[in-house]
Short mmCIF file of C-alpha atoms in Angstrom, two decimals:
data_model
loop_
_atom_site.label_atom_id
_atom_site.label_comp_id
_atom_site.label_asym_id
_atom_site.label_seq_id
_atom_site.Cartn_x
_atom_site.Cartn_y
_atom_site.Cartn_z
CA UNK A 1 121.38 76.23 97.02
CA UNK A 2 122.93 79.36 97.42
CA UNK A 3 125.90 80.36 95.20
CA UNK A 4 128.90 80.85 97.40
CA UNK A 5 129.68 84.24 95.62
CA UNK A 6 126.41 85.52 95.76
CA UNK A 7 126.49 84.99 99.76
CA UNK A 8 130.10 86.68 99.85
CA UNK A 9 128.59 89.68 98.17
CA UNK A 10 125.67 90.06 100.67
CA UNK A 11 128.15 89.20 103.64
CA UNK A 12 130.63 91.69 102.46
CA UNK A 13 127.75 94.47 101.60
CA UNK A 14 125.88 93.87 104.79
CA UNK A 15 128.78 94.51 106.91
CA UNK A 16 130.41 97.13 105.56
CA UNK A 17 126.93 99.36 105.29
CA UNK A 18 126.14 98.65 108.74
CA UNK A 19 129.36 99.66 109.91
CA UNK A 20 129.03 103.23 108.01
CA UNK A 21 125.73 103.43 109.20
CA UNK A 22 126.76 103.57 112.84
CA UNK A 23 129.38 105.59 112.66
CA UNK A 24 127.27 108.19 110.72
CA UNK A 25 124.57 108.29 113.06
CA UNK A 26 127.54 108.70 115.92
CA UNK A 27 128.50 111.15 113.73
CA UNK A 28 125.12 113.30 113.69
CA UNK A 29 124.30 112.56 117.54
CA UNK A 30 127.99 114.54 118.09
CA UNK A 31 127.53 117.31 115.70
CA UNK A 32 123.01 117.65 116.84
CA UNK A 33 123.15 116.20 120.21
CA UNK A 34 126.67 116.87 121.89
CA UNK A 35 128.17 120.08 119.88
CA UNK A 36 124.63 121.35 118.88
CA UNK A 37 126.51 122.37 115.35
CA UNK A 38 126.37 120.33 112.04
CA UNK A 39 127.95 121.79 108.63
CA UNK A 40 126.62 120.88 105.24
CA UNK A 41 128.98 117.91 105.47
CA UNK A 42 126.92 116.15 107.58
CA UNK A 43 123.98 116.46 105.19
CA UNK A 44 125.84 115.36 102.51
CA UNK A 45 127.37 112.25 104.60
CA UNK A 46 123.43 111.40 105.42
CA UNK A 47 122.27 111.94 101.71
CA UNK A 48 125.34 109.67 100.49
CA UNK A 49 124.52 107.13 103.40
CA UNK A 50 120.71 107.04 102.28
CA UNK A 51 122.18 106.22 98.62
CA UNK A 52 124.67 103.37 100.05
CA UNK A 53 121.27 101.81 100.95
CA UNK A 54 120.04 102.28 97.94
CA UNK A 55 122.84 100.47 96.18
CA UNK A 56 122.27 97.71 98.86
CA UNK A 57 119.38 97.03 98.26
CA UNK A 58 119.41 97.34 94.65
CA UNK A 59 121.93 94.28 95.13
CA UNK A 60 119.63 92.14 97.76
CA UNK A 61 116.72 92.49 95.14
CA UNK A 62 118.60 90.90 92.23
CA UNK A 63 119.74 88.47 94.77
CA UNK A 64 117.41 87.36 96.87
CA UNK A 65 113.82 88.72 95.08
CA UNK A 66 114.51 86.99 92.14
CA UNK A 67 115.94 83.76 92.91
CA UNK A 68 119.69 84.60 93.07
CA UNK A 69 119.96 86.34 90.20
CA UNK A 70 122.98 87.52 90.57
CA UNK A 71 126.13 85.07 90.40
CA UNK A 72 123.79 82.66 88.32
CA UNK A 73 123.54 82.26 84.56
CA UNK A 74 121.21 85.15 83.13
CA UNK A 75 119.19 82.87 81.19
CA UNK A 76 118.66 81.00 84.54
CA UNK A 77 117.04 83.88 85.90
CA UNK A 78 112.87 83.84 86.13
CA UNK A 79 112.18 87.73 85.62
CA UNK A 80 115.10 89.24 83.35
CA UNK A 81 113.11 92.76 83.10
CA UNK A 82 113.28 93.07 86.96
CA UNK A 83 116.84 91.69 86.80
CA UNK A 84 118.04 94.16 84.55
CA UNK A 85 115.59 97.29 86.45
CA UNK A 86 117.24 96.48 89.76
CA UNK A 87 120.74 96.73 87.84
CA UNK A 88 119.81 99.79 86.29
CA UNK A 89 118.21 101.49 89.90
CA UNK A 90 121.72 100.73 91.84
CA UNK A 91 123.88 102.34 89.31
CA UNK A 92 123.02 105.71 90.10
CA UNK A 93 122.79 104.97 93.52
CA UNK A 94 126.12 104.20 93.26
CA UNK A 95 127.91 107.09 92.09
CA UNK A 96 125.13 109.41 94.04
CA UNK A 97 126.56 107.69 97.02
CA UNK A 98 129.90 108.17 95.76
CA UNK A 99 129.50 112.06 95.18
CA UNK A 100 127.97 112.96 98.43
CA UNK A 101 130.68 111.40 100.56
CA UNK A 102 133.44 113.02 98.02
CA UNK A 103 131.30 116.59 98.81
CA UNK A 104 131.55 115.76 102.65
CA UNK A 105 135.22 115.37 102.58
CA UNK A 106 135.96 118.04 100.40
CA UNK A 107 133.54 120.67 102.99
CA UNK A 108 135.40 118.62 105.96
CA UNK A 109 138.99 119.87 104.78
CA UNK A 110 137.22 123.78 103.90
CA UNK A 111 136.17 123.81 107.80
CA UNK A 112 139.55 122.16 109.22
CA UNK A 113 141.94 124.60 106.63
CA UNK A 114 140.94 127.60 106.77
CA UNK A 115 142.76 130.98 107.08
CA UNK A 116 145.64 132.47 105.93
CA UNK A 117 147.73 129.36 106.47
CA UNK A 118 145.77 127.50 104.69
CA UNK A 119 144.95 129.48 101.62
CA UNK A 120 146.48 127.30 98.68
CA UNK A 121 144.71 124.25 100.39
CA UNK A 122 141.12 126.17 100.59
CA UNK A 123 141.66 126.88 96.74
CA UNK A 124 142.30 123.61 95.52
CA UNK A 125 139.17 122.38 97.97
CA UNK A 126 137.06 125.04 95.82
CA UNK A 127 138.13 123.89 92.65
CA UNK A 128 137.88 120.29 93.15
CA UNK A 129 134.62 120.97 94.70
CA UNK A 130 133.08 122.49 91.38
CA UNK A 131 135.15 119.37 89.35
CA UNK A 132 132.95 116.97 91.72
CA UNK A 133 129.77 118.76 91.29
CA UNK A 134 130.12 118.52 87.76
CA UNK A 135 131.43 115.02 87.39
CA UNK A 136 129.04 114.07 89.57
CA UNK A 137 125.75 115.31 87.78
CA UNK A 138 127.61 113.72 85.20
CA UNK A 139 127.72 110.61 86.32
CA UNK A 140 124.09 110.64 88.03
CA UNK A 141 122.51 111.69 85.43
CA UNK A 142 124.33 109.55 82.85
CA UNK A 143 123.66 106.81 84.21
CA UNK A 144 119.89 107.43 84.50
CA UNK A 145 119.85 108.56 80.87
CA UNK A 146 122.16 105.44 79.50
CA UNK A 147 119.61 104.37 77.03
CA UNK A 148 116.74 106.56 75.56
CA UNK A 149 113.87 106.47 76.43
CA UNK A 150 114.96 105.11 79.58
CA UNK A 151 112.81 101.68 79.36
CA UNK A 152 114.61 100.67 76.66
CA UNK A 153 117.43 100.08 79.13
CA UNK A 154 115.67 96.72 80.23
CA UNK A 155 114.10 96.48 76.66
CA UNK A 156 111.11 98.08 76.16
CA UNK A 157 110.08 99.52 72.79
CA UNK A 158 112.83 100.90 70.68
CA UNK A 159 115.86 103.02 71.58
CA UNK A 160 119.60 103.63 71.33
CA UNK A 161 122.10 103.28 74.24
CA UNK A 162 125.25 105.11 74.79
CA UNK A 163 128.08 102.33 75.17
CA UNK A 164 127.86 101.34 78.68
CA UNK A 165 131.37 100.29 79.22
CA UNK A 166 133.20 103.01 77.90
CA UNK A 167 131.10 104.99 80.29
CA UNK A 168 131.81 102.37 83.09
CA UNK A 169 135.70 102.80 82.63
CA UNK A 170 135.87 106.46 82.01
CA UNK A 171 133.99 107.36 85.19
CA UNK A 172 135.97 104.97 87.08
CA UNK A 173 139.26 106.50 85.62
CA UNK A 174 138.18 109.82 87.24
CA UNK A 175 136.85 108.46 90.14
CA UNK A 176 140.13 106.64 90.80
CA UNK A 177 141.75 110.39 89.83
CA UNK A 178 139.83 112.48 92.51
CA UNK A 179 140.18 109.57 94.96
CA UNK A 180 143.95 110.30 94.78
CA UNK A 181 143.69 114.23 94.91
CA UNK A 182 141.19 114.07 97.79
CA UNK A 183 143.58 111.55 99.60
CA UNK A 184 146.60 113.84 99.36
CA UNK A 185 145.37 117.18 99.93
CA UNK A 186 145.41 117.06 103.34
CA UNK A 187 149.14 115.84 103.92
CA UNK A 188 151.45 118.71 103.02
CA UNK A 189 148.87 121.03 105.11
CA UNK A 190 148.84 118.60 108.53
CA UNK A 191 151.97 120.00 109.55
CA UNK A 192 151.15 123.36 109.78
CA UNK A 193 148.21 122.96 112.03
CA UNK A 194 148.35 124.14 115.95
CA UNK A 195 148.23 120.77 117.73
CA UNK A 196 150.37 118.49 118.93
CA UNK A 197 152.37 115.86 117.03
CA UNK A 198 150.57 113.24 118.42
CA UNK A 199 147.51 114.53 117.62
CA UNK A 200 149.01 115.18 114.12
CA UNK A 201 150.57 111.57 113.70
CA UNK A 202 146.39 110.69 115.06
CA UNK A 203 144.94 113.06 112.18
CA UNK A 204 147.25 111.26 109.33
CA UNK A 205 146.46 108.28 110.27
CA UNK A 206 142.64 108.63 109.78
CA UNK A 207 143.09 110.52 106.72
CA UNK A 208 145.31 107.94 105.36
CA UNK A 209 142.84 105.22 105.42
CA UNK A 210 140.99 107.05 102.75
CA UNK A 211 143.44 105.39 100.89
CA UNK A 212 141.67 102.28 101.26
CA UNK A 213 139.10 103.86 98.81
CA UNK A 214 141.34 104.66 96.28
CA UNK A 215 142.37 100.45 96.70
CA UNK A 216 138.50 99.96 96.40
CA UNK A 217 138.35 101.76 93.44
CA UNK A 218 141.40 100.64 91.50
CA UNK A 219 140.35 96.40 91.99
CA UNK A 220 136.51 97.95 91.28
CA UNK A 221 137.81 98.91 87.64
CA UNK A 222 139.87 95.30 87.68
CA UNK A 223 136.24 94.16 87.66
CA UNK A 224 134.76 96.03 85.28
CA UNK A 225 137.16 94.85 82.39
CA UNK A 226 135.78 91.35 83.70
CA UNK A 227 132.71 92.33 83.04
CA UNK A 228 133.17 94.02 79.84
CA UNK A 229 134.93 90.21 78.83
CA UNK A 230 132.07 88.47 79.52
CA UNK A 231 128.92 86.91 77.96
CA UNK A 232 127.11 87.02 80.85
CA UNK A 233 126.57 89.85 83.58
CA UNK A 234 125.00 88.28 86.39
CA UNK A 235 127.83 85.77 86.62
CA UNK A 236 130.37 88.68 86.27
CA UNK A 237 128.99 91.43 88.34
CA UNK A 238 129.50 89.81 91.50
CA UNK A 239 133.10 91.26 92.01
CA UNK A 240 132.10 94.86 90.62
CA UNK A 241 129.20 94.91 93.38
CA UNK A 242 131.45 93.97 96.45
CA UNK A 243 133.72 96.42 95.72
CA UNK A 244 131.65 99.36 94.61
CA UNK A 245 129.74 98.58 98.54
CA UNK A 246 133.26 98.65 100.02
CA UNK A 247 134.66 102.15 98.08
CA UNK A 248 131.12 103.67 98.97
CA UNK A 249 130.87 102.38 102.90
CA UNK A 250 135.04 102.59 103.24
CA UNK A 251 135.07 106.78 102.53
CA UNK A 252 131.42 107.04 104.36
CA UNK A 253 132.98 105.45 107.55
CA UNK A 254 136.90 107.30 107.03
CA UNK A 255 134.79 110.69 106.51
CA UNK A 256 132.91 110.49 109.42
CA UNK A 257 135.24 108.39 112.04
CA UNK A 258 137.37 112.01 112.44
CA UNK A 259 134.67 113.74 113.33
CA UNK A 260 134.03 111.39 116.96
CA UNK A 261 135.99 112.79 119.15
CA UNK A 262 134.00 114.91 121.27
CA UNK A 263 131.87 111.73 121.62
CA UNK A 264 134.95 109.89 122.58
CA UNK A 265 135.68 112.40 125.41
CA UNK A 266 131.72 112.42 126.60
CA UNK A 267 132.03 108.33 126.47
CA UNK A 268 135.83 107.87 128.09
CA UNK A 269 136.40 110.95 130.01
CA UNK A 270 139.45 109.22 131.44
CA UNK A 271 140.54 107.73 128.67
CA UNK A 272 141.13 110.86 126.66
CA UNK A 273 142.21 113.34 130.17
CA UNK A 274 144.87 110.72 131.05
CA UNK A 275 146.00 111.19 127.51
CA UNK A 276 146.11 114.91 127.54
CA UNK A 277 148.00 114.46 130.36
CA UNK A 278 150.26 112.36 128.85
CA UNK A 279 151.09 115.13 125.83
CA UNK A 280 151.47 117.96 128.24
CA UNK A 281 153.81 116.27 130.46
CA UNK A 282 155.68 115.36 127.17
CA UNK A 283 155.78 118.88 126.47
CA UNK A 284 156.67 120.24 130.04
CA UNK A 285 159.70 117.99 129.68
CA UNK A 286 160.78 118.93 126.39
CA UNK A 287 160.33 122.71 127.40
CA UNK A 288 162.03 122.11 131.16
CA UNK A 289 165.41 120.38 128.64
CA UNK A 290 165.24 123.31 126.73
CA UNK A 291 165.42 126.03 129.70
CA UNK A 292 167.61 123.71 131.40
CA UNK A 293 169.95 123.49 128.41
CA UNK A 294 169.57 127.04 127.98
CA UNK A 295 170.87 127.75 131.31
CA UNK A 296 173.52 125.43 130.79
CA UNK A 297 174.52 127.10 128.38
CA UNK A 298 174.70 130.16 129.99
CA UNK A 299 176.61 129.25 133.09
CA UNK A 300 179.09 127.95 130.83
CA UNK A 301 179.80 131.00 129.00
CA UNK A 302 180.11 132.96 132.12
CA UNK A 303 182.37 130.56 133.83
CA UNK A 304 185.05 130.37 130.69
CA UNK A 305 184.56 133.77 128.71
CA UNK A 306 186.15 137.09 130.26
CA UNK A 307 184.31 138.67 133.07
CA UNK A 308 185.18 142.60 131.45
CA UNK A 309 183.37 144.27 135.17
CA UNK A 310 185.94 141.96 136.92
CA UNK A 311 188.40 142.52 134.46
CA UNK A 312 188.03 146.46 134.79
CA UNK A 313 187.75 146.81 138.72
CA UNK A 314 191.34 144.75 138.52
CA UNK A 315 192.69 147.15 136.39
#
């Protein structure tokens, strides 16, 4: 029978990839098929999308390939060396995912704030870009490298290891870090862009369910000091690997849902004129009170303040 957790996790994963696998390949047919333009966001969505399934499966194979590994006790489990190899594969996977769609976001805001406007926010997107490149081959290549020679990660020959959980936490601490600076970059700078406030209010929301990653990540490092309590990792792990699918697929699917729009107006025409309508009828009326007030205004100072031509033909 299968564990109830262990059919949670490949629930939860299943669903949440497939959902940021649709919306990226909405994303690319609108930026190659509909605006004929893609930036080097787009390739880095698709190259953290191909890594997403890459952590999936990582997690199917240690489920399903050798007889629920995961969520069962690890001396339960038939073939510990492919056990701990499919552990060891999804790990990078992981934070390769996790860098690509921190790179796409990051190149998102650099193409939305630009100019003089926007030249503080373009800075900070420039230096947190270079922090993520590095922290990223960081944690890519760490993670790879954890033990020396590499085999002796699922315990072949002889080696030394670096200490896996203080790597675990101190990635995650950053990660949690640049998950709060890439969620808040783009507030202060919303206001000063030339749309409407609807359209504004429309923007903020989107970027604010980033904030769901940073959620992801904080209950993902809950689970890692579970982990780093326990005796045994395949009955632990099962929390860490829902939620590292969730952070991954949750900032894939926020960093490419703003990017739909011109496929929303191709697929609801209607939809999206009758609301354009909407706004500038809101803003004929607030500029029609203005004038009107304006003119108000006007007719009132000329009907109680001193008329001097009047006054002067009088005289």
């Amino acid at each position: 029978m299968v564990p109830h957790d262990v059919i949670s996790l490949l629930v939860t994963n299943i669903v949440f990839t497939t959902l940021a696998f649709f919306t990226v390949v909405a994303r690319l047919y609108t930026r190659f098929g509909i605006l004929k333009h893609a930036g080097i966001e787009d390739y880095f969505i698709s190259v953290s999308m191909a890594a997403s399934f890459g952590h999936l499966a990582g997690s199917l194979f240690r489920c399903i390939e050798i007889r629920y590994g995961l969520g069962t006790p690890f001396n339960t489990v038939k073939h510990k060396s492919l056990f701990v190899k499919a552990l060891w594969a999804s790990v990078p996977a992981y934070y390769l995912a996790l860098l690509f769609v921190k790179l796409s976001i990051i190149c998102q805001y650099m193409r939305i704030f630009k100019g003089v406007t926007f030249q503080r926010t373009y800075k900070i997107c420039k230096i947190l870009l270079g922090v993520l490149a590095v922290y990223g081959c960081w944690t890519v290549f760490g993670s790879i490298f954890q033990c020396i020679p590499v085999q002796f990660f699922w315990g072949v020959g002889e080696g030394s290891c670096m200490n896996r959980l203080a790597f675990g936490f101190a990635n995650a601490a950053l990660g949690i870090a640049t998950d709060i600076l890439i969620f808040a970059i783009p507030i202060p700078s919303i206001k000063s862009l030339s749309m409407s406030k609807t359209k504004k209010i429309a923007l903020g929301v989107v970027f604010s369910f980033g904030g769901f990653a940073c959620v992801a990540s904080i209950i993902r490092l809950k689970s890692l000091y579970t982990i780093s309590i326990s005796h045994d990792i395949s009955l632990s792990a099962i929390e860490c690997v829902i939620w590292s699918g969730i952070e991954i697929n949750v900032g894939i699917t926020c960093s490419s849902i703003s990017t739909l729009k011109p496929l929303v107006r191709k697929t609801f025409p209607r939809f999206l004129s009758s609301t354009n309508r909407t706004q500038k009828a809101e803003v004929q009326v607030r500029e029609g009170s203005e004038r009107g007030l304006i003119r108000s205004t006007a007719d009132c100072d000329s009907m109680n303040g001193p008329n001097p031509i009047r006054g002067d033909k009088a005289v």
